[in-house]
Short mmCIF file of C-alpha atoms in Angstrom, two decimals:
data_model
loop_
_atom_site.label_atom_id
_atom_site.label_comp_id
_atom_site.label_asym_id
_atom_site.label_seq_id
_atom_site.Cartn_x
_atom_site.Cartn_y
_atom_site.Cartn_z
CA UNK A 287 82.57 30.95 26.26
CA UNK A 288 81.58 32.48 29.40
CA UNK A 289 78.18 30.67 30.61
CA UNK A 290 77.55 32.56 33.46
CA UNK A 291 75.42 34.98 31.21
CA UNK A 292 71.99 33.92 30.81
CA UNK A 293 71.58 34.20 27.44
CA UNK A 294 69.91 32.01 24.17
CA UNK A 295 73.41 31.28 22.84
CA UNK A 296 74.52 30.15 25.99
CA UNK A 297 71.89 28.17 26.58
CA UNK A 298 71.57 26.13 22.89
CA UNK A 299 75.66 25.39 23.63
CA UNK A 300 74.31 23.46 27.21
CA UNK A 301 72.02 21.94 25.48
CA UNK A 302 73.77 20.73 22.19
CA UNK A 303 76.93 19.68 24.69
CA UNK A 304 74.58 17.89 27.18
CA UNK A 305 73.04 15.89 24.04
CA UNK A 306 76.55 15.32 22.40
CA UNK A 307 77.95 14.24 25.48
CA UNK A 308 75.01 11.84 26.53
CA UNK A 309 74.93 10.67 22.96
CA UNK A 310 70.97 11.02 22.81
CA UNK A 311 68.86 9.39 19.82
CA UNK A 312 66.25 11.89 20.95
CA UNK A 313 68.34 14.51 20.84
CA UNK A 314 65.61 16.41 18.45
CA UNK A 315 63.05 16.53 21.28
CA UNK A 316 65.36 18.64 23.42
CA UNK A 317 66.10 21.94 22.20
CA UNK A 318 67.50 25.12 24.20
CA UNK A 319 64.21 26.90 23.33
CA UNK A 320 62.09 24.76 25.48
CA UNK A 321 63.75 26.69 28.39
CA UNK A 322 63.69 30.22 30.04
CA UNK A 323 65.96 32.27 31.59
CA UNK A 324 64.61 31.64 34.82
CA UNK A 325 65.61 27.71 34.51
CA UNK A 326 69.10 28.91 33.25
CA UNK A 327 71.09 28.01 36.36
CA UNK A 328 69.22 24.55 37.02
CA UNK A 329 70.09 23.95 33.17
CA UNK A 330 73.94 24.46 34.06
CA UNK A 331 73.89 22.84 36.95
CA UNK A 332 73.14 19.81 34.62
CA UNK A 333 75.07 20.66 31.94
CA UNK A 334 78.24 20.95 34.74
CA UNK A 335 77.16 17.57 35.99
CA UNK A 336 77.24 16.00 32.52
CA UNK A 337 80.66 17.57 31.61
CA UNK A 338 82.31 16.39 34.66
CA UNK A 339 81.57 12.66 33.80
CA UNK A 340 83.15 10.48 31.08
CA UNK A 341 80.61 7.52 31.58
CA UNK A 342 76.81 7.42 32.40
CA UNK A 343 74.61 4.31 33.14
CA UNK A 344 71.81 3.70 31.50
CA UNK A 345 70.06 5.16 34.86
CA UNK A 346 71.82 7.85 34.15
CA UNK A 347 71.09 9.19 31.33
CA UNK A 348 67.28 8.88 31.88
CA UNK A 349 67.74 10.38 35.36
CA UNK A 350 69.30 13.64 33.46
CA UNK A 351 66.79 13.72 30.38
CA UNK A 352 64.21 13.34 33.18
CA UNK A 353 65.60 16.41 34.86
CA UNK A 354 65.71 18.06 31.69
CA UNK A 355 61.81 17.68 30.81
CA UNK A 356 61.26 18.99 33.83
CA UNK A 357 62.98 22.38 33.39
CA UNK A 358 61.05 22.43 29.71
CA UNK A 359 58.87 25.28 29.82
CA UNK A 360 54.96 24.68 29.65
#
């Protein structure tokens, strides 16, 4: 999959590996349509964090869904 293309598909894959990954209960209240094209690269940025890790803390994980709410769109 090539994610340096901005597109919807690309972006629901982030978002459903970022959740996977981070093994979020509230993985329902993030969804790849609460962000725009314009956030695309700050979403990958994240979503190449997240893949690079095998472990998060606890701090973690609410750092990144914190980062995350912040890229939704309004």
């Amino acid at each position: 999959m090539d994610l340096s293309k901005a597109t919807p598909e690309n972006a629901e894959y982030m978002v459903e590996q970022i959740k996977t990954r981070l093994r979020m209960a509230t993985g329902a209240a993030i969804k790849s349509t609460h962000f725009n094209e314009d956030m695309y690269e700050d979403l990958k940025d994240i979503y190449d964090m997240v893949m690079s890790k095998e472990r998060f803390s606890i701090s973690e994980i609410e750092a990144i869904v914190s980062e995350l709410g912040k890229l939704r769109k309004a």
